Amino acid sequence: MSDDLGFVHRWVPGEAGTALPTLLLLHGTGGNESDLLSLGSLLWPGVSVLSPRGNVSENGAARFFRRLAEGVFDIDDLIARTHELADFVGAASGQYGFDAGNVIAVGYSNGANIASSMLLLRPGTLAAAVLLRPMVPLEPDNPPDLTGMPVYLGAGQLDPIVPIDNVTRLAELLKGYGADVSLTWQPTGHGLTREDVQSAKDWLAASRA
Ligand code: MLT
């Protein structure tokens, strides 16, 4: 674990060096930099992993940006934190030597939301994104160019936190900017299931084939 570059984080170099992508793992509310390491190795064994801990504390629960209430985001904070995270990824690439042009975000819940905010505000940071239980983070003032950007959305039909129409709106928003969006529904709630992992894994495998 390291706490430099502005985020407490873990960097796990991949077995194949820097030839493969780096997964940027972004945990949900109350998680930490270790939470998604096993998900990362299930999704793509042997790749390098960069896993920061969100810098915001909500009564002790780590998050990537502030919220005013459940599903109501502090947009100014979200914008500032999105740039902070994108800058961290660039600085980490300089420190650890991975290819900044080949970073795939894997975010769950709050982590998925800052990942989609990065797609909308700093699209050059990511080569692809796996967004698990995401919602619309914000509507950008300037349209990002997401032409051909592979984005996987893993949603739950029974999710009590993310309404179905919010996920479909996110899919349409990203598609409107040119992203190649794959929206997958699971018959479940906000928590991830084995099926989520398998589906995201299959999508990742297909998108690099
Ligand atoms: C958020 O605040 O990002 C979403 O409501 C998901 C969560 O509960 O963290």
Tab-separated table of C-alpha atoms and ligand atoms in Angstrom:
chain	number	residue	atom	x	y	z
A	1	MET	CA	0.000	0.000	0.000
A	2	SER	CA	1.194	3.497	-0.793
A	3	ASP	CA	-0.227	6.866	0.193
A	4	ASP	CA	1.682	9.056	-2.215
A	5	LEU	CA	0.412	10.650	-5.463
A	6	GLY	CA	-2.547	12.059	-3.537
A	7	PHE	CA	-4.422	8.785	-2.964
A	8	VAL	CA	-3.858	5.859	-0.664
A	9	HIS	CA	-3.570	3.115	-3.271
A	10	ARG	CA	-2.305	-0.284	-4.266
A	11	TRP	CA	-0.305	-0.976	-7.370
A	12	VAL	CA	0.012	-4.612	-8.378
A	13	PRO	CA	2.228	-5.053	-11.433
A	14	GLY	CA	0.990	-7.595	-13.948
A	15	GLU	CA	2.780	-10.770	-14.853
A	16	ALA	CA	3.041	-9.720	-18.477
A	17	GLY	CA	4.693	-6.391	-17.690
A	18	THR	CA	3.151	-3.341	-19.304
A	19	ALA	CA	2.058	-4.970	-22.579
A	20	LEU	CA	-1.466	-5.617	-21.310
A	21	PRO	CA	-3.889	-2.956	-20.069
A	22	THR	CA	-3.929	-1.735	-16.497
A	23	LEU	CA	-7.184	-2.110	-14.589
A	24	LEU	CA	-8.122	0.945	-12.534
A	25	LEU	CA	-10.211	-0.505	-9.704
A	26	LEU	CA	-12.695	1.883	-8.076
A	27	HIS	CA	-14.527	0.639	-5.000
A	28	GLY	CA	-18.025	1.457	-3.740
A	29	THR	CA	-18.987	3.598	-0.729
A	30	GLY	CA	-17.328	2.276	2.429
A	31	GLY	CA	-14.788	0.229	0.503
A	32	ASN	CA	-11.051	0.599	0.214
A	33	GLU	CA	-8.093	0.010	-2.067
A	34	SER	CA	-8.070	-3.738	-1.356
A	35	ASP	CA	-11.775	-4.393	-1.990
A	36	LEU	CA	-11.745	-5.077	-5.701
A	37	LEU	CA	-8.354	-6.770	-6.061
A	38	SER	CA	-9.926	-10.206	-6.270
A	39	LEU	CA	-12.558	-8.951	-8.732
A	40	GLY	CA	-9.725	-7.577	-10.881
A	41	SER	CA	-7.906	-10.889	-10.960
A	42	LEU	CA	-11.146	-12.731	-11.737
A	43	LEU	CA	-11.909	-10.367	-14.604
A	44	TRP	CA	-8.455	-10.498	-16.128
A	45	PRO	CA	-5.868	-12.708	-14.425
A	46	GLY	CA	-2.311	-11.409	-14.532
A	47	VAL	CA	-2.908	-7.793	-15.588
A	48	SER	CA	-1.551	-4.820	-13.704
A	49	VAL	CA	-3.900	-3.220	-11.231
A	50	LEU	CA	-4.048	0.290	-9.816
A	51	SER	CA	-6.495	0.594	-6.947
A	52	PRO	CA	-6.964	3.919	-5.127
A	53	ARG	CA	-9.053	4.579	-2.035
A	54	GLY	CA	-11.609	7.376	-2.397
A	55	ASN	CA	-10.419	10.589	-0.719
A	56	VAL	CA	-13.816	11.587	0.680
A	57	SER	CA	-15.026	10.331	4.049
A	58	GLU	CA	-18.776	10.097	4.650
A	59	ASN	CA	-18.957	9.397	8.367
A	60	GLY	CA	-15.879	7.254	7.997
A	61	ALA	CA	-17.004	5.526	4.783
A	62	ALA	CA	-14.578	6.178	1.922
A	63	ARG	CA	-16.060	7.563	-1.301
A	64	PHE	CA	-14.725	9.155	-4.471
A	65	PHE	CA	-16.856	12.326	-4.193
A	66	ARG	CA	-19.351	13.963	-1.870
A	67	ARG	CA	-23.088	13.484	-2.053
A	68	LEU	CA	-25.880	15.541	-0.545
A	69	ALA	CA	-28.214	12.569	-0.167
A	70	GLU	CA	-28.573	9.076	-1.608
A	71	GLY	CA	-28.261	9.540	-5.371
A	72	VAL	CA	-27.947	13.353	-5.106
A	73	PHE	CA	-24.407	14.375	-5.891
A	74	ASP	CA	-22.367	17.455	-4.969
A	75	ILE	CA	-21.574	18.308	-8.572
A	76	ASP	CA	-18.770	20.810	-7.869
A	77	ASP	CA	-17.044	18.256	-5.681
A	78	LEU	CA	-17.637	15.512	-8.245
A	79	ILE	CA	-16.015	17.629	-10.978
A	80	ALA	CA	-12.992	18.495	-8.816
A	81	ARG	CA	-12.567	14.881	-7.631
A	82	THR	CA	-12.859	13.564	-11.175
A	83	HIS	CA	-9.953	15.745	-12.296
A	84	GLU	CA	-7.988	14.792	-9.170
A	85	LEU	CA	-8.448	11.097	-9.958
A	86	ALA	CA	-7.595	11.515	-13.645
A	87	ASP	CA	-4.417	13.411	-12.659
A	88	PHE	CA	-3.567	10.618	-10.210
A	89	VAL	CA	-3.821	8.027	-13.008
A	90	GLY	CA	-1.435	10.106	-15.138
A	91	ALA	CA	1.026	10.532	-12.252
A	92	ALA	CA	0.830	6.819	-11.382
A	93	SER	CA	1.634	5.936	-14.978
A	94	GLY	CA	4.819	8.038	-14.673
A	95	GLN	CA	5.719	6.404	-11.361
A	96	TYR	CA	4.959	2.766	-12.213
A	97	GLY	CA	5.629	2.789	-15.947
A	98	PHE	CA	2.278	1.541	-17.247
A	99	ASP	CA	0.787	2.780	-20.514
A	100	ALA	CA	-1.511	5.727	-19.703
A	101	GLY	CA	-3.237	5.086	-23.032
A	102	ASN	CA	-4.313	1.593	-22.027
A	103	VAL	CA	-6.189	1.948	-18.741
A	104	ILE	CA	-9.536	0.196	-18.226
A	105	ALA	CA	-11.675	1.391	-15.330
A	106	VAL	CA	-13.547	-1.227	-13.321
A	107	GLY	CA	-15.868	0.587	-10.948
A	108	TYR	CA	-18.572	-0.580	-8.597
A	109	SER	CA	-21.383	1.743	-7.437
A	110	ASN	CA	-19.727	4.980	-6.251
A	111	GLY	CA	-16.570	3.853	-8.100
A	112	ALA	CA	-18.600	3.278	-11.285
A	113	ASN	CA	-20.036	6.765	-10.924
A	114	ILE	CA	-16.671	8.500	-10.768
A	115	ALA	CA	-15.489	6.315	-13.655
A	116	SER	CA	-18.406	7.498	-15.804
A	117	SER	CA	-17.697	11.042	-14.709
A	118	MET	CA	-14.141	10.537	-15.995
A	119	LEU	CA	-15.535	9.308	-19.312
A	120	LEU	CA	-17.624	12.472	-19.536
A	121	LEU	CA	-15.043	15.015	-18.289
A	122	ARG	CA	-11.633	13.430	-18.977
A	123	PRO	CA	-12.310	10.850	-21.703
A	124	GLY	CA	-8.620	10.512	-22.630
A	125	THR	CA	-7.887	8.916	-19.255
A	126	LEU	CA	-9.572	5.624	-20.123
A	127	ALA	CA	-9.379	3.114	-22.975
A	128	ALA	CA	-12.525	1.287	-21.802
A	129	ALA	CA	-14.746	1.023	-18.739
A	130	VAL	CA	-16.622	-1.657	-16.842
A	131	LEU	CA	-19.300	0.107	-14.804
A	132	LEU	CA	-21.078	-2.096	-12.289
A	133	ARG	CA	-24.319	-0.687	-10.787
A	134	PRO	CA	-23.696	2.782	-12.247
A	135	MET	CA	-25.956	5.819	-12.463
A	136	VAL	CA	-25.787	9.149	-14.320
A	137	PRO	CA	-23.096	11.149	-12.485
A	138	LEU	CA	-23.639	14.503	-14.239
A	139	GLU	CA	-24.506	16.029	-17.604
A	140	PRO	CA	-21.313	17.571	-19.009
A	141	ASP	CA	-21.303	21.168	-20.308
A	142	ASN	CA	-18.973	20.230	-23.160
A	143	PRO	CA	-19.712	17.084	-25.158
A	144	PRO	CA	-16.866	14.567	-24.816
A	145	ASP	CA	-15.726	12.592	-27.850
A	146	LEU	CA	-16.260	8.970	-26.858
A	147	THR	CA	-16.239	7.623	-30.413
A	148	GLY	CA	-15.740	3.856	-30.251
A	149	MET	CA	-15.054	3.833	-26.475
A	150	PRO	CA	-16.016	0.351	-25.202
A	151	VAL	CA	-18.224	0.669	-22.116
A	152	TYR	CA	-19.889	-2.177	-20.235
A	153	LEU	CA	-22.795	-1.329	-17.940
A	154	GLY	CA	-23.818	-4.008	-15.452
A	155	ALA	CA	-27.179	-3.120	-13.902
A	156	GLY	CA	-29.571	-4.807	-11.483
A	157	GLN	CA	-33.273	-4.994	-12.369
A	158	LEU	CA	-34.130	-4.926	-8.651
A	159	ASP	CA	-31.548	-2.352	-7.595
A	160	PRO	CA	-33.086	-0.209	-4.803
A	161	ILE	CA	-30.391	2.476	-5.227
A	162	VAL	CA	-30.273	2.906	-9.000
A	163	PRO	CA	-33.645	3.235	-10.805
A	164	ILE	CA	-33.887	1.420	-14.143
A	165	ASP	CA	-34.527	4.627	-16.100
A	166	ASN	CA	-31.392	6.193	-14.628
A	167	VAL	CA	-29.242	3.381	-16.060
A	168	THR	CA	-30.923	3.544	-19.462
A	169	ARG	CA	-30.367	7.327	-19.437
A	170	LEU	CA	-26.660	6.775	-18.743
A	171	ALA	CA	-26.473	4.282	-21.613
A	172	GLU	CA	-28.144	6.773	-23.982
A	173	LEU	CA	-25.923	9.634	-22.775
A	174	LEU	CA	-22.732	7.653	-23.428
A	175	LYS	CA	-24.013	6.358	-26.779
A	176	GLY	CA	-24.903	9.910	-27.773
A	177	TYR	CA	-21.233	10.817	-27.413
A	178	GLY	CA	-20.191	7.868	-29.560
A	179	ALA	CA	-19.387	5.191	-26.951
A	180	ASP	CA	-19.855	1.544	-27.857
A	181	VAL	CA	-22.144	0.666	-24.934
A	182	SER	CA	-23.086	-2.807	-23.799
A	183	LEU	CA	-25.877	-2.720	-21.202
A	184	THR	CA	-26.454	-5.966	-19.317
A	185	TRP	CA	-29.213	-6.546	-16.771
A	186	GLN	CA	-29.110	-9.062	-13.960
A	187	PRO	CA	-32.294	-10.124	-12.100
A	188	THR	CA	-30.869	-8.837	-8.831
A	189	GLY	CA	-30.230	-5.795	-6.619
A	190	HIS	CA	-27.262	-3.502	-5.949
A	191	GLY	CA	-24.863	-6.259	-4.885
A	192	LEU	CA	-22.769	-8.052	-7.464
A	193	THR	CA	-23.375	-11.659	-8.368
A	194	ARG	CA	-21.292	-14.393	-9.952
A	195	GLU	CA	-23.232	-13.742	-13.172
A	196	ASP	CA	-22.136	-10.093	-13.142
A	197	VAL	CA	-18.510	-11.131	-12.908
A	198	GLN	CA	-18.805	-13.733	-15.662
A	199	SER	CA	-20.654	-11.366	-17.965
A	200	ALA	CA	-18.117	-8.549	-17.483
A	201	LYS	CA	-15.282	-11.019	-17.940
A	202	ASP	CA	-16.776	-12.312	-21.213
A	203	TRP	CA	-17.254	-8.733	-22.425
A	204	LEU	CA	-13.644	-7.841	-21.621
A	205	ALA	CA	-12.402	-10.950	-23.414
A	206	ALA	CA	-14.549	-10.167	-26.474
A	207	SER	CA	-13.549	-6.507	-26.549
A	208	ARG	CA	-9.852	-7.361	-26.776
A	209	ALA	CA	-10.300	-10.227	-29.273
B	1	MLT	C1	-23.256	7.090	-5.092
B	1	MLT	O1	-23.423	7.798	-4.116
B	1	MLT	O2	-22.272	7.136	-5.825
B	1	MLT	C2	-24.338	6.109	-5.392
B	1	MLT	O3	-25.506	6.448	-4.714
B	1	MLT	C3	-23.941	4.729	-5.068
B	1	MLT	C4	-23.568	4.590	-3.625
B	1	MLT	O4	-24.445	4.306	-2.804
B	1	MLT	O5	-22.411	4.765	-3.319
